[in-house]
Coordinates of C-alpha atoms in Angstrom, one line a residue:
X1 CA -4.9 -16.5 31.1
X2 CA -4.6 -19.9 29.6
X3 CA -7.3 -19.1 27.0
X4 CA -5.6 -15.9 26.0
X5 CA -2.2 -17.7 25.6
X6 CA -3.8 -20.5 23.6
X7 CA -5.5 -18.1 21.3
X8 CA -2.3 -16.2 20.7
X9 CA -0.4 -19.4 20.1
X10 CA -3.1 -20.5 17.6
X11 CA -2.7 -17.2 15.7
X12 CA 1.1 -17.5 15.6
X13 CA 0.7 -21.2 14.5
X14 CA -1.6 -20.1 11.6
X15 CA 0.9 -17.4 10.7
X16 CA 3.8 -19.9 10.5
X17 CA 1.8 -22.3 8.4
X18 CA 0.9 -19.3 6.1
X19 CA 4.5 -18.2 5.7
X20 CA 5.7 -21.8 4.9
X21 CA 2.9 -22.3 2.4
X22 CA 3.8 -19.0 0.7
X23 CA 7.4 -20.0 0.5
X24 CA 6.4 -23.3 -1.1
X25 CA 4.1 -21.6 -3.6
X26 CA 6.8 -19.0 -4.5
X27 CA 9.3 -21.9 -5.0
X28 CA 6.8 -23.6 -7.3
X29 CA 6.4 -20.4 -9.3
X30 CA 10.1 -19.6 -9.7
X31 CA 11.2 -23.2 -10.3
X32 CA 9.6 -25.1 -13.3
X33 CA 10.2 -28.8 -13.8
X34 CA 12.1 -29.3 -17.1
X35 CA 11.7 -32.2 -19.4
X36 CA 14.5 -34.7 -18.5
X37 CA 14.9 -36.2 -22.0
X38 CA 14.5 -33.6 -24.8
X39 CA 13.9 -36.4 -27.4
X40 CA 10.9 -37.7 -25.5
X41 CA 7.6 -37.3 -27.4
X42 CA 6.0 -35.4 -24.6
X43 CA 8.7 -32.8 -24.4
X44 CA 8.0 -29.3 -25.9
X45 CA 11.2 -27.7 -27.4
X46 CA 11.8 -24.0 -28.0
X47 CA 11.4 -22.6 -31.5
X48 CA 14.1 -20.0 -30.7
X49 CA 16.7 -22.8 -30.3
X50 CA 16.9 -22.9 -34.1
X51 CA 17.9 -19.2 -34.3
X52 CA 15.2 -18.2 -36.7
X53 CA 15.1 -14.7 -38.4
X54 CA 12.3 -12.8 -36.6
X55 CA 10.6 -9.5 -37.0
X56 CA 8.7 -7.4 -34.4
X57 CA 5.7 -5.5 -35.7
X58 CA 3.4 -3.2 -33.7
X59 CA 0.0 -2.0 -35.0
X60 CA -2.8 0.2 -33.5
X61 CA -6.5 -0.6 -33.8
X62 CA -9.8 0.7 -32.4
X63 CA -10.8 -2.9 -31.5
X64 CA -8.8 -5.7 -29.9
X65 CA -9.5 -8.0 -32.9
X66 CA -8.5 -5.3 -35.4
X67 CA -12.0 -5.3 -36.8
X68 CA -12.3 -2.0 -38.6
X69 CA -8.7 -1.6 -39.7
X70 CA -5.2 -1.3 -38.2
X71 CA -2.2 0.9 -38.6
X72 CA 1.5 0.0 -38.5
X73 CA 3.4 2.3 -36.1
X74 CA 6.7 0.4 -35.7
X75 CA 8.7 -2.6 -36.8
X76 CA 12.0 -4.1 -36.0
X77 CA 13.0 -6.0 -39.2
X78 CA 16.1 -7.7 -37.7
X79 CA 14.6 -8.5 -34.3
X80 CA 17.3 -10.0 -32.1
X81 CA 15.7 -11.5 -29.0
X82 CA 18.9 -11.1 -26.9
X83 CA 19.2 -7.3 -27.7
X84 CA 17.6 -4.8 -25.4
X85 CA 16.3 -1.6 -27.0
X86 CA 14.0 1.4 -26.5
X87 CA 12.3 3.4 -29.3
X88 CA 10.1 6.5 -29.2
X89 CA 7.5 6.7 -31.9
X90 CA 4.7 9.3 -32.5
X91 CA 1.3 7.7 -32.8
X92 CA -1.5 9.4 -34.8
X93 CA -4.8 9.2 -32.8
X94 CA -8.1 8.4 -34.6
X95 CA -11.0 10.8 -34.2
X96 CA -12.9 8.3 -32.0
X97 CA -10.0 8.0 -29.6
X98 CA -9.8 11.8 -29.3
X99 CA -13.5 11.9 -28.5
X100 CA -13.0 9.9 -25.2
X101 CA -12.5 6.6 -27.1
X102 CA -10.0 3.7 -26.8
X103 CA -7.0 2.5 -28.7
X104 CA -5.3 -0.9 -28.7
X105 CA -1.7 -2.0 -29.6
X106 CA -1.3 -5.4 -31.4
X107 CA 2.2 -6.7 -30.9
X108 CA 3.5 -9.4 -33.3
X109 CA 6.6 -11.5 -33.3
X110 CA 6.8 -13.3 -36.7
X111 CA 9.1 -14.6 -39.4
X112 CA 11.1 -11.9 -41.0
X113 CA 10.0 -10.8 -44.5
X114 CA 6.5 -12.1 -44.0
X115 CA 3.3 -10.3 -43.1
X116 CA 2.2 -11.2 -39.6
X117 CA -1.4 -11.6 -40.8
X118 CA -0.2 -14.4 -43.2
X119 CA 2.4 -16.1 -41.0
X120 CA 1.2 -19.3 -39.4
X121 CA 4.0 -19.2 -36.9
X122 CA 3.4 -15.8 -35.4
X123 CA 2.6 -14.9 -31.8
X124 CA 0.8 -11.8 -30.8
X125 CA -0.6 -10.0 -27.8
X126 CA -3.1 -7.1 -27.5
X127 CA -2.5 -4.3 -25.0
X128 CA -4.7 -1.3 -24.3
X129 CA -2.9 2.0 -25.0
X130 CA -5.6 4.0 -23.3
X131 CA -7.3 3.9 -19.8
X132 CA -10.1 5.8 -18.2
X133 CA -9.4 8.0 -15.2
X134 CA -11.2 10.8 -13.4
X135 CA -9.0 13.9 -14.0
X136 CA -7.4 15.6 -11.0
X137 CA -9.8 18.4 -9.8
X138 CA -8.6 21.9 -10.6
X139 CA -6.6 23.6 -7.8
X140 CA -6.5 27.3 -7.2
X141 CA -4.7 29.6 -4.8
X142 CA -7.2 30.4 -2.1
X143 CA -5.6 33.9 -1.5
X144 CA -5.2 35.2 -5.1
X145 CA -7.7 33.0 -6.9
X146 CA -5.0 32.1 -9.5
X147 CA -5.6 28.8 -11.2
X148 CA -2.9 26.1 -11.9
X149 CA -1.9 25.6 -15.5
X150 CA -3.7 22.2 -15.5
X151 CA -6.9 23.9 -14.2
X152 CA -6.7 26.5 -17.0
X153 CA -6.4 23.8 -19.6
X154 CA -9.4 22.0 -18.2
X155 CA -11.4 25.2 -18.2
X156 CA -10.8 25.8 -21.9
X157 CA -11.7 22.2 -22.8
X158 CA -15.2 21.5 -24.0
X159 CA -17.0 19.6 -21.3
X160 CA -20.4 18.8 -22.9
X161 CA -23.2 18.3 -20.4
X162 CA -21.1 16.7 -17.7
X163 CA -18.4 18.1 -15.5
X164 CA -14.9 17.0 -16.6
X165 CA -14.1 16.5 -12.9
X166 CA -16.9 14.1 -12.3
X167 CA -16.6 11.7 -15.4
X168 CA -13.7 9.5 -16.4
X169 CA -11.8 10.7 -19.5
X170 CA -9.5 8.8 -21.7
X171 CA -5.7 8.9 -20.8
X172 CA -2.8 7.8 -23.0
X173 CA -0.4 5.2 -21.8
X174 CA 2.9 6.6 -23.0
X175 CA 4.9 3.4 -22.4
X176 CA 4.7 -0.1 -23.9
X177 CA 7.1 -2.6 -22.3
X178 CA 7.7 -5.9 -24.1
X179 CA 9.5 -9.1 -23.0
X180 CA 10.5 -12.4 -24.6
X181 CA 11.8 -15.4 -22.7
X182 CA 15.3 -15.9 -24.2
X183 CA 16.4 -19.1 -22.4
X184 CA 16.0 -22.4 -24.3
X185 CA 13.8 -24.2 -21.8
X186 CA 12.3 -27.6 -22.6
X187 CA 8.8 -28.0 -21.1
X188 CA 7.4 -31.3 -19.9
X189 CA 3.9 -31.7 -21.4
X190 CA 2.8 -33.5 -18.2
X191 CA 3.9 -30.7 -15.9
X192 CA 3.0 -27.6 -18.0
X193 CA 2.5 -24.6 -15.7
X194 CA -1.1 -23.2 -16.0
X195 CA 0.1 -19.6 -15.9
X196 CA 2.4 -20.1 -18.9
X197 CA -0.1 -22.2 -20.8
X198 CA -2.1 -19.2 -22.0
X199 CA 1.0 -17.7 -23.5
X200 CA 2.3 -20.9 -25.1
X201 CA 1.6 -21.6 -28.8
X202 CA 2.7 -25.2 -29.7
X203 CA 3.0 -26.6 -33.2
X204 CA 4.2 -29.9 -34.7
X205 CA 7.5 -29.9 -36.5
X206 CA 8.0 -33.5 -37.8
X207 CA 8.1 -35.7 -34.7
X208 CA 8.9 -32.9 -32.4
X209 CA 6.6 -30.6 -30.6
X210 CA 7.8 -27.0 -30.5
X211 CA 6.6 -23.8 -28.9
X212 CA 6.8 -20.3 -30.4
X213 CA 8.6 -17.4 -28.6
X214 CA 7.0 -16.5 -25.2
X215 CA 5.9 -12.9 -25.7
X216 CA 4.8 -10.9 -22.7
X217 CA 3.4 -7.3 -22.4
X218 CA 4.4 -5.9 -19.0
X219 CA 1.3 -4.1 -17.7
X220 CA 3.0 -3.4 -14.3
X221 CA 5.2 -0.9 -16.0
X222 CA 2.2 1.3 -16.9
X223 CA 2.4 4.0 -14.2
X224 CA 0.0 6.9 -13.4
X225 CA 2.9 9.3 -13.8
X226 CA 3.3 8.3 -17.5
X227 CA -0.4 8.9 -18.3
X228 CA -1.3 11.8 -20.6
X229 CA -4.9 13.1 -20.8
X230 CA -6.4 12.9 -24.3
X231 CA -8.6 15.7 -25.5
X232 CA -10.2 16.8 -28.8
X233 CA -7.0 18.7 -29.8
X234 CA -4.7 15.7 -29.4
X235 CA -3.8 14.4 -32.9
X236 CA -0.4 12.8 -32.1
X237 CA 1.1 11.5 -28.9
X238 CA 4.5 9.9 -28.2
X239 CA 4.8 6.2 -27.3
X240 CA 8.0 4.7 -25.7
X241 CA 8.5 1.1 -26.8
X242 CA 10.8 -0.7 -24.4
X243 CA 12.1 -4.3 -25.0
X244 CA 14.2 -6.6 -22.8
X245 CA 14.6 -10.3 -22.2
X246 CA 13.0 -12.0 -19.2
X247 CA 13.7 -15.3 -17.4
X248 CA 11.0 -18.0 -17.2
X249 CA 10.8 -17.7 -13.4
X250 CA 10.4 -14.0 -13.5
X251 CA 7.8 -14.3 -16.3
X252 CA 5.7 -16.6 -14.2
X253 CA 6.1 -14.4 -11.1
X254 CA 5.1 -11.3 -13.2
X255 CA 2.0 -13.1 -14.5
X256 CA 0.8 -13.8 -11.0
X257 CA 1.5 -10.2 -9.8
X258 CA -0.2 -8.8 -12.9
X259 CA -3.3 -11.0 -12.2
X260 CA -3.3 -10.0 -8.6
X261 CA -3.3 -6.2 -9.4
X262 CA -6.1 -6.8 -11.9
X263 CA -8.1 -8.7 -9.2
X264 CA -7.7 -5.8 -6.8
X265 CA -9.0 -3.4 -9.4
X266 CA -12.1 -5.6 -9.7
X267 CA -12.6 -5.4 -6.0
X268 CA -12.6 -1.6 -6.0
X269 CA -9.0 -0.5 -6.1
X270 CA -8.6 2.7 -8.1
X271 CA -5.9 3.3 -10.7
X272 CA -4.0 5.3 -8.1
X273 CA -4.1 2.5 -5.5
X274 CA -3.0 0.0 -8.1
X275 CA -0.2 2.3 -9.2
X276 CA 1.2 2.3 -5.7
X277 CA 1.3 -1.5 -5.7
X278 CA 2.9 -1.6 -9.1
X279 CA 5.6 0.7 -7.8
X280 CA 6.6 -1.9 -5.2
X281 CA 7.2 -4.5 -8.0
X282 CA 8.7 -2.4 -10.7
X283 CA 11.0 -0.1 -8.7
X284 CA 12.2 -2.7 -6.2
X285 CA 14.9 -5.3 -6.6
X286 CA 13.6 -8.9 -6.5
X287 CA 15.6 -9.7 -3.4
X288 CA 14.2 -6.7 -1.6
X289 CA 10.8 -7.6 -3.0
X290 CA 11.0 -11.1 -1.4
X291 CA 12.0 -9.3 1.9
X292 CA 9.0 -7.1 1.5
X293 CA 6.6 -10.1 1.5
X294 CA 8.1 -11.5 4.7
X295 CA 8.1 -8.1 6.4
X296 CA 4.5 -7.4 5.4
X297 CA 3.5 -10.8 6.8
X298 CA 5.1 -10.0 10.2
X299 CA 3.6 -6.6 10.1
X300 CA 0.1 -8.1 9.7
X301 CA 0.8 -10.5 12.6
X302 CA 2.0 -7.8 15.0
X303 CA -0.8 -5.5 13.9
X304 CA -3.3 -8.2 14.9
X305 CA -1.7 -9.0 18.2
X306 CA -1.3 -5.3 19.1
X307 CA -5.0 -4.8 18.2
X308 CA -6.1 -7.8 20.3
X309 CA -4.1 -6.8 23.4
X310 CA -5.0 -3.1 23.1
X311 CA -8.7 -3.9 23.0
X312 CA -8.3 -6.3 26.0
X313 CA -6.4 -3.6 27.9
X314 CA -8.9 -0.9 27.5
X315 CA -11.9 -3.3 28.1
X316 CA -10.6 -4.0 31.6
X317 CA -9.3 -0.5 32.3
X318 CA -11.0 1.1 35.3
X319 CA -8.6 3.8 36.3
X320 CA -6.6 6.4 34.4
X321 CA -3.9 6.6 37.0
X322 CA -0.6 7.3 35.2
X323 CA -2.2 7.4 31.7
X324 CA -2.2 10.6 29.6
X325 CA -5.8 11.3 28.7
X326 CA -4.5 14.1 26.4
X327 CA -2.5 11.5 24.4
X328 CA -5.7 9.4 24.0
X329 CA -7.6 12.4 22.9
X330 CA -4.9 13.3 20.4
X331 CA -4.8 9.7 18.9
X332 CA -8.6 9.9 18.4
X333 CA -8.3 13.3 16.7
X334 CA -5.5 12.2 14.5
X335 CA -7.2 9.0 13.3
X336 CA -10.4 11.0 12.5
X337 CA -8.3 13.6 10.5
X338 CA -6.5 10.9 8.5
X339 CA -9.9 9.2 7.8
X340 CA -11.4 12.5 6.6
X341 CA -8.2 13.1 4.5
X342 CA -8.5 9.7 2.8
X343 CA -12.2 10.3 2.2
X344 CA -11.4 13.7 0.6
X345 CA -8.8 12.1 -1.6
X346 CA -11.4 9.5 -2.8
X347 CA -9.3 6.6 -1.6
X348 CA -10.4 3.0 -2.3
X349 CA -13.0 1.6 0.1
X350 CA -10.5 -1.2 1.0
X351 CA -8.3 1.5 2.6
X352 CA -11.1 3.8 3.8
X353 CA -13.1 1.2 5.7
X354 CA -10.3 0.0 8.0
X355 CA -9.4 3.7 8.7
X356 CA -13.0 4.3 9.7
X357 CA -13.1 1.3 12.0
X358 CA -9.9 2.5 13.6
X359 CA -11.4 5.9 14.2
X360 CA -14.5 4.4 15.9
X361 CA -12.2 2.4 18.2
X362 CA -10.3 5.5 19.2
X363 CA -13.6 7.3 20.0
X364 CA -14.5 4.3 22.3
X365 CA -11.1 4.7 24.0
X366 CA -11.9 8.4 24.7
X367 CA -15.2 7.3 26.2
X368 CA -13.3 4.9 28.5
X369 CA -10.6 7.4 29.4
X370 CA -12.9 10.2 30.4
X371 CA -15.5 7.9 31.9
X372 CA -18.2 9.2 29.7
X373 CA -21.7 7.7 29.9
X374 CA -24.3 8.5 27.3
X375 CA -28.0 8.5 28.3
X376 CA -30.6 8.9 25.6
X377 CA -33.7 10.9 26.3
X378 CA -35.7 10.3 23.1
X379 CA -33.3 11.5 20.3
X380 CA -31.4 13.8 22.6
X381 CA -28.2 12.4 24.2
X382 CA -27.0 13.4 27.6
X383 CA -23.3 13.0 28.5
X384 CA -22.3 12.3 32.1
X385 CA -18.6 12.4 33.1
X386 CA -17.3 10.1 35.8
X387 CA -15.5 11.4 38.9
X388 CA -11.8 11.0 39.4
X389 CA -10.0 10.0 42.5
X390 CA -6.9 11.7 44.0
X391 CA -4.3 9.7 42.0
X392 CA -6.2 10.4 38.7
X393 CA -6.4 14.1 39.5
X394 CA -2.6 14.2 40.0
X395 CA -2.2 12.5 36.6
X396 CA -4.4 15.1 35.0
X397 CA -2.3 17.9 36.6
X398 CA 0.9 16.4 35.2
X399 CA -0.7 15.8 31.9
X400 CA -2.0 19.4 31.7
X401 CA 1.4 20.8 32.7
X402 CA 3.1 18.7 29.9
X403 CA 0.6 19.9 27.3
X404 CA 1.2 23.5 28.5
X405 CA 5.0 23.3 27.8
X406 CA 4.3 21.4 24.5
X407 CA 1.9 24.0 23.2
X408 CA 4.6 26.7 23.2
X409 CA 6.4 24.6 20.5
X410 CA 3.5 22.9 18.8
X411 CA 0.9 25.6 18.0
X412 CA 3.3 28.1 16.3
X413 CA 4.7 25.3 14.1
X414 CA 1.2 24.0 13.0
X415 CA -0.1 27.5 12.4
X416 CA 3.0 28.5 10.5
X417 CA 2.8 25.5 8.3
X418 CA -0.9 26.1 7.6
X419 CA -0.3 29.7 6.7
X420 CA 2.7 28.8 4.4
X421 CA 0.5 26.2 2.6
X422 CA -2.3 28.8 2.2
X423 CA 0.0 31.3 0.6
X424 CA 2.3 29.2 -1.6
X425 CA 0.2 26.1 -2.4
X426 CA -3.0 25.4 -4.3
X427 CA -6.1 23.5 -3.1
X428 CA -9.5 22.4 -4.4
X429 CA -11.4 24.3 -1.7
X430 CA -11.0 25.8 1.8
X431 CA -12.1 22.4 3.3
X432 CA -9.3 20.7 1.4
X433 CA -6.8 23.2 2.8
X434 CA -8.1 22.6 6.4
X435 CA -7.9 18.8 6.0
X436 CA -4.5 18.9 4.3
X437 CA -3.0 21.3 6.9
X438 CA -4.4 19.1 9.7
X439 CA -3.1 15.9 8.3
X440 CA 0.3 17.5 7.7
X441 CA 0.3 18.5 11.3
X442 CA -0.5 15.0 12.3
X443 CA 2.4 13.6 10.2
X444 CA 4.9 16.3 11.1
X445 CA 4.2 16.9 14.9
X446 CA 2.2 13.8 15.9
X447 CA 5.1 12.2 17.7
X448 CA 5.1 15.3 20.1
X449 CA 1.8 14.1 21.6
X450 CA 3.6 11.0 22.8
X451 CA 5.8 13.2 25.1
X452 CA 3.1 14.0 27.7
X453 CA 3.0 10.3 28.6
X454 CA 6.8 10.4 29.1
X455 CA 6.3 13.3 31.4
X456 CA 3.6 11.5 33.4
X457 CA 5.9 8.5 33.7
X458 CA 8.7 10.7 35.0
X459 CA 6.4 12.3 37.6
X460 CA 5.0 8.9 38.8
X461 CA 8.4 7.2 38.5
X462 CA 6.4 4.3 37.0
X463 CA 5.6 2.7 33.7
X464 CA 3.4 -0.2 35.0
X465 CA 0.2 1.5 34.0
X466 CA 1.0 1.2 30.3
X467 CA -0.3 -1.6 28.1
X468 CA 3.1 -3.1 27.5
X469 CA 2.1 -6.2 25.5
X470 CA 0.3 -4.0 22.9
X471 CA 3.0 -1.4 23.2
X472 CA 5.8 -4.0 22.3
X473 CA 3.9 -5.3 19.3
X474 CA 3.4 -1.7 18.1
X475 CA 7.2 -1.1 18.7
X476 CA 8.0 -4.1 16.5
X477 CA 5.8 -2.7 13.8
X478 CA 7.7 0.6 14.1
X479 CA 10.9 -1.1 13.3
X480 CA 9.2 -2.9 10.4
X481 CA 8.0 0.5 9.1
X482 CA 11.7 1.5 9.1
X483 CA 12.4 -1.3 6.7
X484 CA 9.5 -0.3 4.5
X485 CA 10.8 3.2 4.5
X486 CA 13.9 2.0 2.7
X487 CA 12.1 -0.4 0.4
X488 CA 8.9 1.4 -0.7
X489 CA 8.7 4.7 -2.4
X490 CA 7.0 7.2 -0.1
X491 CA 6.9 10.9 0.7
X492 CA 9.9 12.2 2.7
X493 CA 7.7 13.5 5.5
X494 CA 6.2 10.0 5.9
X495 CA 9.6 8.4 5.8
X496 CA 10.8 10.7 8.6
X497 CA 7.6 10.0 10.5
X498 CA 8.7 6.3 10.6
X499 CA 12.1 7.1 12.2
X500 CA 10.8 9.7 14.7
X501 CA 8.7 7.0 16.5
X502 CA 11.9 5.1 17.2
X503 CA 13.3 7.9 19.3
X504 CA 10.2 8.0 21.5
X505 CA 10.2 4.2 21.8
X506 CA 13.8 4.1 23.0
X507 CA 12.9 6.7 25.7
X508 CA 10.0 4.4 26.8
X509 CA 12.5 1.5 27.0
X510 CA 14.9 3.7 29.0
X511 CA 12.0 4.5 31.5
X512 CA 11.2 0.8 31.7
X513 CA 14.7 0.1 32.8
X514 CA 14.9 3.2 35.0
X515 CA 11.8 2.4 37.0
X516 CA 12.1 -1.3 38.0
X517 CA 9.1 -3.3 39.2
X518 CA 7.6 -2.1 42.5
X519 CA 4.9 -4.2 43.9
X520 CA 3.3 -1.2 45.6
X521 CA 2.6 0.7 42.4
X522 CA -0.3 0.3 40.0
X523 CA -0.2 -2.2 37.1
X524 CA -1.9 -1.6 33.7
X525 CA -5.3 -2.6 35.1
X526 CA -5.2 -0.1 38.0
X527 CA -4.3 -2.7 40.7
X528 CA -1.2 -3.2 42.8
X529 CA 0.3 -6.5 43.7
X530 CA -0.4 -5.9 47.4
X531 CA -4.1 -5.4 46.5
X532 CA -4.2 -8.6 44.5
X533 CA -2.6 -10.6 47.4
X534 CA -5.1 -9.3 50.0
X535 CA -7.6 -12.0 51.1
X536 CA -11.0 -11.5 49.6
X537 CA -12.9 -12.8 52.6
X538 CA -13.7 -10.9 55.8
X539 CA -10.9 -10.2 58.2
X540 CA -11.1 -11.9 61.6
X541 CA -9.4 -11.6 64.9
X542 CA -7.4 -14.5 66.3

């Protein structure tokens, strides 16, 4: 017991140090040390403090260095840094871009009335206006065979030698979001932040060192929903140019988040995975975003502790008295279905691998619950099921009775939902329909499979057989999921799934209060207090 407690304490201690370190790092990002004496030679003063006349010019080019030519698509002649605006321009696409090529935007902030190519005091950034993505596979109605409009368009497009579904194609980023730091911040050359350094252009103006406007292209605002597929018939596409000011603290934070998303993509995150992370930053208030970081950290801690105690519980479990084996079997089935669904949706390996590990653990629990032994005779396995005692047989009877009542409600709803989806929705294949119908059943009716355990608790008038430590950590995570349901954009069905678990958890707590501790009943390891207190040696007569 001491070793377990010390290990848990160590994990909690590491977690506290991690949270404090994160807070310190975040403070260092948001707060930048200013130069105390602006007249000091090492201070770097803002060029914008002199209120210069500026112009914003945006060009397109086939190469990031404009080698091969460039085309002006928009300019703001009287560019006021403090004025927010949004413009929609139509961009003519070169033939190479239409043939699965790329296109870049070159954004200049320079002196008004002067060409940016000749202005020594110009700042510019290059952003890619196209990205490569595998197009969504065509979906058809499995009953009528009718194709979706998108599928019909893909069918008409020339595909060459490869399938359009298998190879990435060029997509148009229809939004270009620009920011300039408007505050007159004086940097200290000795404490210049490394993240801002790459955006900082410094020049000598007499005895003063000055920096040009801090221009930033917000890549986090490029969402998958704004992408448009480019084909050979696309000659002109719209581009929404959005501009707003940004504070220095937010700029530094955005640079770090943008770099983090880029690193995740290098580690295997798809455009879709990265888009979900971008949605957290772009569509969430900064205060809620800070709350999200703390909530996510606690979620990770409780996940680890719940996993640790759950494995420890099942490793020592020898009896299934009071435990719903049907609920264990359902959890195994649901995790496998979710894993197959993620695999069918071509989810990133960083998401798929943990789901696969979770599925294998649930299979191991089923083996423990049903006392299954596997004996190999060559390459042919033989499965032997263990025998149950009288108490376990009573548990199975109650469990079967609960599932019988539950099936009257569950099966018609699942079958009805699957038939509705088959008639009115479109899928890539019959396999896709089966997996989607199964995972929708898991999300919509999964909480019903927690009810047999409640019924077994009611019949035994006991909850001591449950893994309460792991259960409480999972319950904390349920409440954390409720917070995420308000903060993060997610499907309505998944949001409702977060709140439905709360109801079952409250019933469990009510049963915990209703059935107080009785030393004659079994605990979570299949032992009673009286059995633990019995002397282990041989009995003797006085």
